[in-house]
Each structure stands twice: as C-alpha cells, then as structure tokens.
Short mmCIF file of C-alpha atoms and ligand atoms in Angstrom, two decimals:
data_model
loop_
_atom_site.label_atom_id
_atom_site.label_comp_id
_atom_site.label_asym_id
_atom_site.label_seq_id
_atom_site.Cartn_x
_atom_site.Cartn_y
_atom_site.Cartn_z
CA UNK X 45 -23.90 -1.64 -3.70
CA UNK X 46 -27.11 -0.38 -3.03
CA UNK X 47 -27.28 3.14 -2.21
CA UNK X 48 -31.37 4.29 -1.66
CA UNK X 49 -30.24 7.15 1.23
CA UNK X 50 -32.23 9.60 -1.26
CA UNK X 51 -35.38 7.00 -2.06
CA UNK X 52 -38.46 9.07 -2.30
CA UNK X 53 -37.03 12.29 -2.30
CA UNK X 54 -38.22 15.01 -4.84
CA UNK X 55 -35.38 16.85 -6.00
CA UNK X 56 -36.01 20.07 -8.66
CA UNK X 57 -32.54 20.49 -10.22
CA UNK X 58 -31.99 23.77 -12.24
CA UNK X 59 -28.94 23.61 -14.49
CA UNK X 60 -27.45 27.53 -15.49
CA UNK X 61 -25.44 28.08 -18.11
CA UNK X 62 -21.85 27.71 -17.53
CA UNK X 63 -19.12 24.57 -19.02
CA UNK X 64 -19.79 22.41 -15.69
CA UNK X 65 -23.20 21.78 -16.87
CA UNK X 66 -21.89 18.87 -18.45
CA UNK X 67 -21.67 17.86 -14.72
CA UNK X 68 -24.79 17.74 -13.98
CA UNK X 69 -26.00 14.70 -16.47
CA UNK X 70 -23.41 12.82 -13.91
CA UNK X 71 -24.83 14.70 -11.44
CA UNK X 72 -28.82 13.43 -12.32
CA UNK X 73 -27.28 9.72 -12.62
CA UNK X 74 -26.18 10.09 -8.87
CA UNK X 75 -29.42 11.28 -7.66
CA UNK X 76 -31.51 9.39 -8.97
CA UNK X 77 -29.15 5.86 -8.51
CA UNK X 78 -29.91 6.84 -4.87
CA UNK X 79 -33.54 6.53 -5.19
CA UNK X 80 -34.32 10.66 -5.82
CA UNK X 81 -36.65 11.54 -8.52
CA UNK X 82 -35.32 14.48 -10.52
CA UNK X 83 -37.35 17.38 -11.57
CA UNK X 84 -35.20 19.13 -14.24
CA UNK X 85 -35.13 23.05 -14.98
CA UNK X 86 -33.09 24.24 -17.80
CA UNK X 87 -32.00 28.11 -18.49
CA UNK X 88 -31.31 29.50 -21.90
CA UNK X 89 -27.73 29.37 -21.27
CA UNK X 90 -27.58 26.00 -19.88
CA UNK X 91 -29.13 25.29 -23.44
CA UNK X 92 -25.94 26.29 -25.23
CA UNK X 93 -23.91 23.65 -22.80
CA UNK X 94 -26.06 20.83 -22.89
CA UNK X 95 -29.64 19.74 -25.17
CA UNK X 96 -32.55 19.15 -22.88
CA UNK X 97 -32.88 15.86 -24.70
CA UNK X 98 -30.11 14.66 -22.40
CA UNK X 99 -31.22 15.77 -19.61
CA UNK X 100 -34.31 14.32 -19.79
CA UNK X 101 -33.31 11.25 -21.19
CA UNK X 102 -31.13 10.94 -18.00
CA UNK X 103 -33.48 11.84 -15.37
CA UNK X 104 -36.89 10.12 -17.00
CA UNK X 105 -38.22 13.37 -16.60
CA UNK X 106 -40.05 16.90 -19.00
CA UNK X 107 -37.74 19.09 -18.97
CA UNK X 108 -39.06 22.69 -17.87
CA UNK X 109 -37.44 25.62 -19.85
CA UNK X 110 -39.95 28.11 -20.19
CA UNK X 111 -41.66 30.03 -17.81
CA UNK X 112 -44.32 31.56 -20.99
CA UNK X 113 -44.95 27.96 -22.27
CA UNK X 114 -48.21 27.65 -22.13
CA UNK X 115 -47.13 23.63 -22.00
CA UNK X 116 -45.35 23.82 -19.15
CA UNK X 117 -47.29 25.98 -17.16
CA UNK X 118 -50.58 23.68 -17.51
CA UNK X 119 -48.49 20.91 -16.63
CA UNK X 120 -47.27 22.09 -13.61
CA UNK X 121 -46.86 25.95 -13.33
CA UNK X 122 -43.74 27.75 -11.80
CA UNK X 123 -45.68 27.40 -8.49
CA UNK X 124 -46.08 23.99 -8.38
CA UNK X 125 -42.56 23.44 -9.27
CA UNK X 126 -41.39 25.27 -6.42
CA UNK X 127 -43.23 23.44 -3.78
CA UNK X 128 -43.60 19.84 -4.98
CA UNK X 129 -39.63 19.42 -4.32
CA UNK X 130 -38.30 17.98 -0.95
CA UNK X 131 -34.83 20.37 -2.30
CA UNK X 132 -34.19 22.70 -4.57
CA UNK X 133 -30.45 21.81 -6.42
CA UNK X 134 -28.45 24.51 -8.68
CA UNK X 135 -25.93 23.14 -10.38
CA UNK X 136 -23.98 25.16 -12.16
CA UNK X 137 -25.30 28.05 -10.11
CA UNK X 138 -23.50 30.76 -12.64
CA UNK X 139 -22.73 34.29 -11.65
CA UNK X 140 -25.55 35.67 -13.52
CA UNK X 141 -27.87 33.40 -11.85
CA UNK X 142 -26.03 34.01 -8.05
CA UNK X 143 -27.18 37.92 -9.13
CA UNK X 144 -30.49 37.65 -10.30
CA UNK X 145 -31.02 35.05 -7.07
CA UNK X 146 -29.76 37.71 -4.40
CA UNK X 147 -31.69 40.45 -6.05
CA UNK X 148 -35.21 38.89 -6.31
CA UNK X 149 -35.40 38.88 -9.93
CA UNK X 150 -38.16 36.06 -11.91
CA UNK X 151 -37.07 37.04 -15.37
CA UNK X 152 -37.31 33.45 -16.52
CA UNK X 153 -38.65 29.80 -15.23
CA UNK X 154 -35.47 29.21 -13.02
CA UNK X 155 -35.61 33.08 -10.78
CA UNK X 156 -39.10 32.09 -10.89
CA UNK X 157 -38.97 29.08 -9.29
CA UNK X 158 -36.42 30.23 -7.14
CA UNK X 159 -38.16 33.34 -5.78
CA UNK X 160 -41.19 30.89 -5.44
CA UNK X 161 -39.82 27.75 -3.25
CA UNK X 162 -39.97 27.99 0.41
CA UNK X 163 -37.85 24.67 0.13
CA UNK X 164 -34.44 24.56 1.03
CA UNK X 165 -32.18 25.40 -1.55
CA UNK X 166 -28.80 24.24 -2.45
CA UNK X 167 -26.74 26.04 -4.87
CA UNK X 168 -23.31 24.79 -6.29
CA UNK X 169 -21.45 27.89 -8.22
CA UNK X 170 -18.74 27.30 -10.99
CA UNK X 171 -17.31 30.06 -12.67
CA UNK X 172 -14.37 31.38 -14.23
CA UNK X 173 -12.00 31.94 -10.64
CA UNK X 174 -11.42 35.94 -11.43
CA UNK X 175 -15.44 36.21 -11.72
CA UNK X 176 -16.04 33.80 -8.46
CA UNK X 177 -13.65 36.40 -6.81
CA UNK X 178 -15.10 39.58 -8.16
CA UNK X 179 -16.70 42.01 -5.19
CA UNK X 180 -20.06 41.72 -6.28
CA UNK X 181 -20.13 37.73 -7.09
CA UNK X 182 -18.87 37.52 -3.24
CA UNK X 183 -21.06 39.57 -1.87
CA UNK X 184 -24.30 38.20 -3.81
CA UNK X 185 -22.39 34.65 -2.58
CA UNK X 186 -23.07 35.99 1.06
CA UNK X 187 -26.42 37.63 0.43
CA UNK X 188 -27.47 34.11 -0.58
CA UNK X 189 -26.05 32.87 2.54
CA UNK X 190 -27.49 35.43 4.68
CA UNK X 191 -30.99 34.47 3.22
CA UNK X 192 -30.66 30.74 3.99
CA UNK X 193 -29.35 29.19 1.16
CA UNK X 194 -27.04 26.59 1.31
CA UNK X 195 -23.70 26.96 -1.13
CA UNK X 196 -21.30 24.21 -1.95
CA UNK X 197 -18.12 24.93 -3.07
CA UNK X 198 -16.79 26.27 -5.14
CA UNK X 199 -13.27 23.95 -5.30
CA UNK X 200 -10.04 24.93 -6.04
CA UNK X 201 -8.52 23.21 -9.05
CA UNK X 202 -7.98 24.14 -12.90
CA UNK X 203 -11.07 25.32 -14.78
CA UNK X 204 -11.87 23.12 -17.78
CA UNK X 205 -12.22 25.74 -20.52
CA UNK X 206 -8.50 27.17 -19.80
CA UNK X 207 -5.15 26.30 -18.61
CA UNK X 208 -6.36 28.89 -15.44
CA UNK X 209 -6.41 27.87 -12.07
CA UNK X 210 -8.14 29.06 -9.06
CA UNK X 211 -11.41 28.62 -7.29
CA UNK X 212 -14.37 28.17 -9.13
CA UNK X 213 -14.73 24.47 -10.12
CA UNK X 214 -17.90 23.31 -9.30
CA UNK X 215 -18.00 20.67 -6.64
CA UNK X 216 -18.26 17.08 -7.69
CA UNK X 217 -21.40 15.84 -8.44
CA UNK X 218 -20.77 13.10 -5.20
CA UNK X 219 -19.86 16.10 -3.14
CA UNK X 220 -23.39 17.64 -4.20
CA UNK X 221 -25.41 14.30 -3.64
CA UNK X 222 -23.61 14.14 0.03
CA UNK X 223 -24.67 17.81 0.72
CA UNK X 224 -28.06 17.02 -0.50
CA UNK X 225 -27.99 13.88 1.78
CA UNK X 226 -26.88 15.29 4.77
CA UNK X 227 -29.82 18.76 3.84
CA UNK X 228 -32.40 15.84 3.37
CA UNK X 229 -31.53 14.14 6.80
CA UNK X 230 -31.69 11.22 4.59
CA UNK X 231 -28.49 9.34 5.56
CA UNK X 232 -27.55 8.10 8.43
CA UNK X 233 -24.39 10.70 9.38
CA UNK X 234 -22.48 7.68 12.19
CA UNK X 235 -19.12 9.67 12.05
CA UNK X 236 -20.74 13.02 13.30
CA UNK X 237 -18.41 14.26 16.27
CA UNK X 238 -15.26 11.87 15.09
CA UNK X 239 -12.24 13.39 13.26
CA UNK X 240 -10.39 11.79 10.67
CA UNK X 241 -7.03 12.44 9.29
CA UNK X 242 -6.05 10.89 5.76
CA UNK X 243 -2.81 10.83 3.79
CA UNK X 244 -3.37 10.72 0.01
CA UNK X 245 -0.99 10.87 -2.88
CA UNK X 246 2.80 10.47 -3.30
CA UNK X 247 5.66 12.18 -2.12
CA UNK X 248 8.17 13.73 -4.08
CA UNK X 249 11.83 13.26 -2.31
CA UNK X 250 14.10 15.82 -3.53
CA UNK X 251 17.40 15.12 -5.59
CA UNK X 252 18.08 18.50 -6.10
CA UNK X 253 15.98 21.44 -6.35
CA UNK X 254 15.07 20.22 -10.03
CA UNK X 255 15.02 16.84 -10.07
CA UNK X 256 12.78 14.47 -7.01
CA UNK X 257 12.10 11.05 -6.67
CA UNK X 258 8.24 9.97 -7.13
CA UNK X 259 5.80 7.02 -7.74
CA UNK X 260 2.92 6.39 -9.87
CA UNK X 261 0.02 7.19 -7.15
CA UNK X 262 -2.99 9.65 -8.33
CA UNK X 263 -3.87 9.99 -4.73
CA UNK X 264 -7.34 9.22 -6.36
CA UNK X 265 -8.32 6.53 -3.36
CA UNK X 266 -7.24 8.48 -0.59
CA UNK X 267 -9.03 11.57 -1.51
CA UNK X 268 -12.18 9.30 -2.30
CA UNK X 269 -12.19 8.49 1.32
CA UNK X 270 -11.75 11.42 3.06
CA UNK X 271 -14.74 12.61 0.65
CA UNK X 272 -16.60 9.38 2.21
CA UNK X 273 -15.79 10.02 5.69
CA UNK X 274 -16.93 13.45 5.48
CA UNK X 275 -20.35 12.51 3.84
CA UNK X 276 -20.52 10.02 7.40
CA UNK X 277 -20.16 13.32 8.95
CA UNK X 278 -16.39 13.44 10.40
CA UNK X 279 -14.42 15.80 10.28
CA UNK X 280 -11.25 14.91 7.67
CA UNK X 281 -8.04 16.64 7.40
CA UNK X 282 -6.27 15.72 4.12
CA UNK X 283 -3.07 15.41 4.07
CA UNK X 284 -2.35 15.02 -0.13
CA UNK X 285 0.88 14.82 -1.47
CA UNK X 286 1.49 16.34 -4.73
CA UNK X 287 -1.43 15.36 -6.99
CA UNK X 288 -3.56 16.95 -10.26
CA UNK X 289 -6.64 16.32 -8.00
CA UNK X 290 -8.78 19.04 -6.65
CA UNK X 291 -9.10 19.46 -3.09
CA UNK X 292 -12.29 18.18 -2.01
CA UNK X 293 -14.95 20.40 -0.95
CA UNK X 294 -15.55 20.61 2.96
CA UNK X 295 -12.24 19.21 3.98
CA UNK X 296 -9.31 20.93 5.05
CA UNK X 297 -6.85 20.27 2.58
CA UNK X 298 -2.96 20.20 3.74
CA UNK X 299 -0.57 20.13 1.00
CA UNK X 300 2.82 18.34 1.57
CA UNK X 301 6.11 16.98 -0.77
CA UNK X 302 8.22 14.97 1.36
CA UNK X 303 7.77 11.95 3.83
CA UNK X 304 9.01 14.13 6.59
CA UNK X 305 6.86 16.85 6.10
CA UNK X 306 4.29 14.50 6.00
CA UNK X 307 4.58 13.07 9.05
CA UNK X 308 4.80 16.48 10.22
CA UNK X 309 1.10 17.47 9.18
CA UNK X 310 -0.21 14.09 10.70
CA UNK X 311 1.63 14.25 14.25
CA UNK X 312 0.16 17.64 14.19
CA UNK X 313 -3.01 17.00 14.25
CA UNK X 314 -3.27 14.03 16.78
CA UNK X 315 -4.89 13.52 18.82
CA UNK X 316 -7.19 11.84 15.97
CA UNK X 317 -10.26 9.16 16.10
CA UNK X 318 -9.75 7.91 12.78
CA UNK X 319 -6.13 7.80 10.76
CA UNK X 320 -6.38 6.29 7.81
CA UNK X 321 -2.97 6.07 5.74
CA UNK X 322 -3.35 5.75 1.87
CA UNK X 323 -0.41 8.18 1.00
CA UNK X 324 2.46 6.19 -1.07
CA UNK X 325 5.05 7.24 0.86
CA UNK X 326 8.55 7.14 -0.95
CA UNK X 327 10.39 4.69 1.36
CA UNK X 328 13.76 6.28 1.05
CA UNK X 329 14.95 9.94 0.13
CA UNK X 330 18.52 11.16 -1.25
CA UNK X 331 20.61 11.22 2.28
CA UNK X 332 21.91 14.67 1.54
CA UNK X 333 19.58 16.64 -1.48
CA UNK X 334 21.91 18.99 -3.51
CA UNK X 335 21.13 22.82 -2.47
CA UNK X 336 22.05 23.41 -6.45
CA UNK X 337 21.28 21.38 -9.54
CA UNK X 338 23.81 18.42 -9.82
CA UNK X 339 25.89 19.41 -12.86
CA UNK X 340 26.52 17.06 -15.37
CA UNK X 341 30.78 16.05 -15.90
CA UNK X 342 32.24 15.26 -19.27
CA UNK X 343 33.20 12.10 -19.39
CA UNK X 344 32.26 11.22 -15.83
CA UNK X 345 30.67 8.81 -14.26
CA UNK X 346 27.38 10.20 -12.51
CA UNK X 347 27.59 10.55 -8.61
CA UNK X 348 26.07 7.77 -6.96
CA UNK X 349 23.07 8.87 -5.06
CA UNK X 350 22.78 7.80 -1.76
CA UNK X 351 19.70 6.81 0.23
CA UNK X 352 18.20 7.53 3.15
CA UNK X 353 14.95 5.33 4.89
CA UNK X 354 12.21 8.05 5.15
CA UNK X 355 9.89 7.84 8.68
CA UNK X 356 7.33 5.51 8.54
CA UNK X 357 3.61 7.34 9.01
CA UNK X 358 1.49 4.56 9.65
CA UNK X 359 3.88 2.92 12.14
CA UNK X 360 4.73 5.72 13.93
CA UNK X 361 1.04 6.78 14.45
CA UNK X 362 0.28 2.66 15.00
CA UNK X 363 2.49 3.03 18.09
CA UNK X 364 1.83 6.50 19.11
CA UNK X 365 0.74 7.25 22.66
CA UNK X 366 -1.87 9.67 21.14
CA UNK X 367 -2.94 6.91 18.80
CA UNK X 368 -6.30 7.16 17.21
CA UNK X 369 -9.03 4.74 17.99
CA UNK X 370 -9.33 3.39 14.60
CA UNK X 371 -5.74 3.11 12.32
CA UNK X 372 -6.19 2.13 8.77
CA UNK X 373 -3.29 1.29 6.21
CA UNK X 374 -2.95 0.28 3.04
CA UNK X 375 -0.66 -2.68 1.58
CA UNK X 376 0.22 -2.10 -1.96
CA UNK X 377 1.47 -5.84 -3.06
CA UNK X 378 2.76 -7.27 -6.49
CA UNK X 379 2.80 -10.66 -5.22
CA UNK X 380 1.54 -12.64 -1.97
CA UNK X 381 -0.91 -9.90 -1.09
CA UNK X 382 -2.33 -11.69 2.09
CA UNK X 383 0.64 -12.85 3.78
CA UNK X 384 2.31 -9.17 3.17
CA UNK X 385 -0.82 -7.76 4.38
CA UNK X 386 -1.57 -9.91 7.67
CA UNK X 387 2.17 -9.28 8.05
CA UNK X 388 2.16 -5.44 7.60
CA UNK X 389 -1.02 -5.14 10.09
CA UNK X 390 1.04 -6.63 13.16
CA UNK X 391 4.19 -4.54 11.99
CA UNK X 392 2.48 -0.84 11.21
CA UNK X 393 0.25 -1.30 14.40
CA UNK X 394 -2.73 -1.20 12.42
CA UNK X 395 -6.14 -2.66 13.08
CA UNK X 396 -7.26 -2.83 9.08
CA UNK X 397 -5.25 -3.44 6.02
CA UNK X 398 -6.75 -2.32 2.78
CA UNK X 399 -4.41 -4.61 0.57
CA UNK X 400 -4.56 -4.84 -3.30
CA UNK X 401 -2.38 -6.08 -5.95
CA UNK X 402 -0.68 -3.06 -7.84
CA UNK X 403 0.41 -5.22 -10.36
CA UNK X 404 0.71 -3.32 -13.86
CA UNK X 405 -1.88 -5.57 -15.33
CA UNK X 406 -4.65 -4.32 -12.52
CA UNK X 407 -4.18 -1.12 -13.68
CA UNK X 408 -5.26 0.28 -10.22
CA UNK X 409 -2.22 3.01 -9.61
CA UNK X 410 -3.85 6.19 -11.23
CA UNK X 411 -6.50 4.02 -12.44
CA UNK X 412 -10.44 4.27 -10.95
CA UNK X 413 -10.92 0.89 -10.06
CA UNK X 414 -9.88 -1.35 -7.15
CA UNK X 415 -10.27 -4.69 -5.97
CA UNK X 416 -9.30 -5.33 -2.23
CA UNK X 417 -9.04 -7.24 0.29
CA UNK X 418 -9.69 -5.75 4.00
CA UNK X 419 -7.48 -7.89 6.72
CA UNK X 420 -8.32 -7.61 10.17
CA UNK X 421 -7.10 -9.73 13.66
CA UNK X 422 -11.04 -11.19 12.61
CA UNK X 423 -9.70 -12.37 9.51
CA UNK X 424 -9.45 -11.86 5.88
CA UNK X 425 -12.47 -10.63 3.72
CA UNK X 426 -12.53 -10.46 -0.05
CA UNK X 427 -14.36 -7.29 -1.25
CA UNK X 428 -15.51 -7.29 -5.09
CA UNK X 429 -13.87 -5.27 -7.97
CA UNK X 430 -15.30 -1.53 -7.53
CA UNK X 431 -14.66 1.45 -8.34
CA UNK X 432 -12.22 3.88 -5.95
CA UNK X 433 -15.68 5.75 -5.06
CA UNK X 434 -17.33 2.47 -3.79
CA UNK X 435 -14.19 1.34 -2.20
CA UNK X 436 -14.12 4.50 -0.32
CA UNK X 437 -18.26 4.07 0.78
CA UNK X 438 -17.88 1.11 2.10
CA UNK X 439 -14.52 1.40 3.82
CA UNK X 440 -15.97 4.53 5.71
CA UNK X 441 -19.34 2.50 6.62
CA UNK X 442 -16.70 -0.09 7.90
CA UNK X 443 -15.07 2.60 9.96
CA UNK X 444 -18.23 3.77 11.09
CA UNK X 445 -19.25 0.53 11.70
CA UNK X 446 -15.99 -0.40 13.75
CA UNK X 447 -16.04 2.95 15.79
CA UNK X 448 -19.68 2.26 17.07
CA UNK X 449 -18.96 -1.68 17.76
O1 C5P P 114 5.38 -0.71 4.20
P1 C5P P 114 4.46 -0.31 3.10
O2 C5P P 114 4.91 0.91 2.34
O3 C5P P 114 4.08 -1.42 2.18
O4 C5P P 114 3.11 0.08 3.87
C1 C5P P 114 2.04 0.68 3.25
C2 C5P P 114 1.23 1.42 4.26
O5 C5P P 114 2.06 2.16 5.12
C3 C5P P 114 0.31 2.45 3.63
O6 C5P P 114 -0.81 2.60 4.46
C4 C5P P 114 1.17 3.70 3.62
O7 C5P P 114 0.39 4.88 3.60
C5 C5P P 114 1.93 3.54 4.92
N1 C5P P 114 3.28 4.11 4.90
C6 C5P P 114 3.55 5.24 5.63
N2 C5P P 114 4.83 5.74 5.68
C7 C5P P 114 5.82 5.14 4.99
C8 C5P P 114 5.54 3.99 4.24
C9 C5P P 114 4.27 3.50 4.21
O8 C5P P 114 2.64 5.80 6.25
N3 C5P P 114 7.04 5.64 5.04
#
C-alpha cells in the first residue's frame, strides 16, 4: 500500500544517545516510505549506539554531527537547519538532552538547532524508567511542555538493556510517524470525534491459582489496530488480555485475564461507535477454579476438570441495545474459512468479519503477518498477504470509510 500522507514534508530528525537509537533507523525507513525527506542530526552519544554511516545510508541524507565543522556549517549552518524543516523529530530524546532542552543550553549541533527552530518540535524520550521518573527529568518533561513542545510517550513495557520494567520505552517508531502526521496536518484524521473499543490478546481461564488455561495469541493484531484507529483520530480503549506487548502510546490501556472480566471492561464502556473484537477469547473456563493448588494423589487418577462456556463478547455487544455503529469480529478458521466466516457474521451480529486461516503452516498466531479475507452482507473480498501493521491501516480506513458511508 501506498502511504505518501508525509510527501513533501521536511523532517530534521536528531537522534540522542540512549539504546532506542537503534529505533530510529526503523524510524527514518517510516518517514521517508511516507514520502518525508529526512534531515539527520546525530549527538556524540547517539554515536556510541549507532555509526552515522547508517543513518545516512537509510535516509539518503549528510549526516550533521558537528556544530564546529567547518563542513557542515558551509553546507547548511545550525540556522538553516533549524528553519528549513516542516518538524523538528527527537528520537531518543535522552534525559541529558530533555535537560539541556528545558534549560536553553547550545553546547553542541543538536541544543543548537533546538534553541534555533521556531518549528514545531516533537520529542520522543526513552530512558532507563527510575531516570524517566526522577523529579528533575519530570519536571524538565513539563518545562518542555509548558514551552510548546510536543512529547510522545514514553510507553510502559520492559527496557531492552535489562530485565527492568517500567516507563521509559520509547514509543514505536509508527506511533512517532502518526504523531508527526497528525502535527503535520498531513493525514486525513476521518475517525476524529468516534470512539473505539478493541479487545486484543488471550485470556487466561484459571485452573487454580497456579495453573490457567491459554491460547497461542500475541495480541499483536489487535493492538496494531487500536494503534491504527487512533492515528484516524478515535479515541481507542484497549482492552488486552495478558500479552508481552507494550501498551500503545495514546490509548487507554485496560488490562484483563478472564473472559468474564473481559466482557466486563467492554460493557463498561458502551455506549461505543466502533467495537472491534480481536481478543481470542478462551471459549470455556474450569466450572469451579480451585481456591488452592490442586494437589497431586499417589496413585490416582487426576480429577477430571470440568468446563464451563465463557460469555461471548462479540455476540453480546452484536445484540446489545447500546450497540455500536460499526461491530467488527474476527474468525480464526483452520478449515472452510468463508463459510465459517459468512456464518459467524449472521451469528455474532457483526457487520465485518476479518477471517484468516490459523492453520500452523500460516504461521499467523504470534506471527507478524496476515492474510485475510474481510466478509461483509456486500460480499466477500480477498485482501493480499500483509503484514499485521498493514492489516490494521487498512481495516481502520475501512472503518473510517464505513462510518462516513
Ligand atoms: O466464535 P469464534 O470464537 O470463532 O468467534 C471469533 C470472534 O468472536 C472474534 O472476534 C472474537 O474476539 C470473538 N469472541 C468473543 N468472545 C468469545 C469468543 C469469541 O468476543 N467468547
């Protein structure tokens, strides 16, 4: 798919030092596959992380580094690089950088720059969570605020140096194109005004308070397209089962285990435009769970467990009497994936089916790719293998598509 919402945009991105500036060569690729021209600017630090070689090799571009090099300052000068940019991108913005930003310092090319640009400025920090939550970093975090600057993130989720976790991950680089989109005015934003509530993930149905019984989902397509439907400008509530995924940036995140609670968080918050159901919701849960851990007995056969049918989510909001405008569901098939679909879209009260074949071979469960096929009353239409990124783009264009029809 084509995606040009950021053609002829100027962006000057200045990479700090910090581990997520391996993040940013992603984060270059985005830009630029979106029709921005990148302008890079490299600290010393952001040296030790990555080689300038990549990063201009990746964004077709000099690479500015120095603001005493007599190079770079008769190409363009710290000046020019501050205005000839339609937005100003810092990613990793580090702590050190946050401080020398808030306090007016132009010790090197990127304070320069920064100090320089009366262009708007977008800053995405990633740091080690006890340093993001240190007095000062917050309240250099707000000074930034207070003078205009626009901060992304940062996300919950573990850090990639350490086994920590806590806030400080830096937000995705398609988080950071989307906030750059939506700064830009660029894209078209159809779902401003609309709400959106998404299930994402598995549940886990307890056995006991040890043991639960799970499935294979990442809960990497639902959280995909909340991400997608907030970049269209709604407003998403998540509603993620247990997962290793961070919570995206911008959304409100609600964390859930069982089917029940589940369905819980999503009759909650209805009334709803959009509901779109990706969660793979265990069908059945242990009738009665065991308050303690189920002992195992010599020489005994083990207890039979016995089964309860969980709610059904989708159905129930399908056939809800505060039922949103637009309901979405998925069909995850091994075998006769259009008949099951058209099947499931009468059934679940739905008026799209996202339906895909979860066979082992596809790889899709916890995999990144996806090929489905979206079933409507209209019919049946055959979308291409794509990754769960794309999948997500173009199902929330579809949505926004639907909504304004
Ligand atoms: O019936 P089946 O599980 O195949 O239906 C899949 C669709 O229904 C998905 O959209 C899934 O999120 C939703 N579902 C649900 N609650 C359940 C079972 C499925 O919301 N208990």
């Amino acid at each position: 798919m084509e995606h040009m919402d950021l053609s002829g945009k100027r962006i000057l991105l200045i990479i700090s030092g910090g581990i997520a500036a391996y993040k940013s060569l992603d984060l270059i690729r985005r830009l630029r596959e979106r029709g921005a021209s990148v302008r890079p600017v490299m600290t010393k630090a952001a040296q030790e992380f990555i080689t300038p070689l990549a990063v201009g090799a990746l964004s077709a571009s000099h690479v500015y580094v120095d603001l005493f090099s007599r190079e770079d300052e008769q190409d363009v000068g710290h000046i020019r690089l501050a205005r000839e940019a339609d937005l100003v991108i810092v990613a990793p913005a580090s702590a050190d950088l946050m401080a020398k930003m808030a306090h007016g310092m132009a010790s090197d090319l990127a304070t320069a720059v920064l100090l320089a640009t009366d262009r708007p400025v977008l800053i995405a920090p990633a740091m080690n969570p006890k340093m993001w939550a240190a007095p000062a970093t917050l309240r250099n975090a707000q000074t930034l605020r207070n003078d205009g600057i626009h901060v992304i993130g940062p996300a919950r989720g573990e850090m990639a140096e350490s086994n920590e976790a806590g806030t400080g991950r830096m937000a995705e680089p398609l988080e950071i194109v989307a906030a750059a989109i939506a700064l830009l005015d660029g894209g078209a934003r159809p779902l401003t005004g609309k709400t959106a509530i998404v299930t994402s993930g598995p549940t886990h149905e307890p056995i006991d308070p040890v043991r639960y019984i799970a499935n294979r989902s990442s809960g990497r397509q639902g959280h995909a397209i909340a991400a997608a439907l907030a970049t269209l400008g709604a407003r998403v509530t998540l509603v993620s089962g247990p997962v290793t995924l961070p919570d995206p940036a911008g959304i409100e995140t609600v964390h859930v285990e069982t089917a029940q609670e589940m369905l819980d968080a999503v009759l909650a918050r209805l009334p709803s435009d959009i509901a779109v159901m990706v969660a793979a919701v265990a069908d059945w849960r242990v009738a009665t769970a065991s308050g303690q851990k189920i002992k195992k007995q010599p020489g005994e056969a083990p207890a039979p467990l016995q089964l309860a049918e969980n709610p059904d989510i989708l159905k129930t909001v399908g056939h809800h009497p505060h039922r949103p405008t637009l309901v979405v569901g998925f069909a995850a098939e091994t075998e006769h994936v259009e008949t099951n679909g058209r099947a499931k879209l009468e059934r679940k009260g739905a008026d799209l089916i996202v339906a895909n074949d979860v066979s082992p071979e596809t790889g899709v469960m916890g995999g990144s790719r996806n090929q489905v096929n979206i079933i409507s009353a209209g019919g049946i239409d055959a979308w291409p293998d794509l990754s769960k990124d794309e999948v997500a783009e173009r199902l929330a264009a579809l949505i926004a598509e639907r909504l304004g029809g």
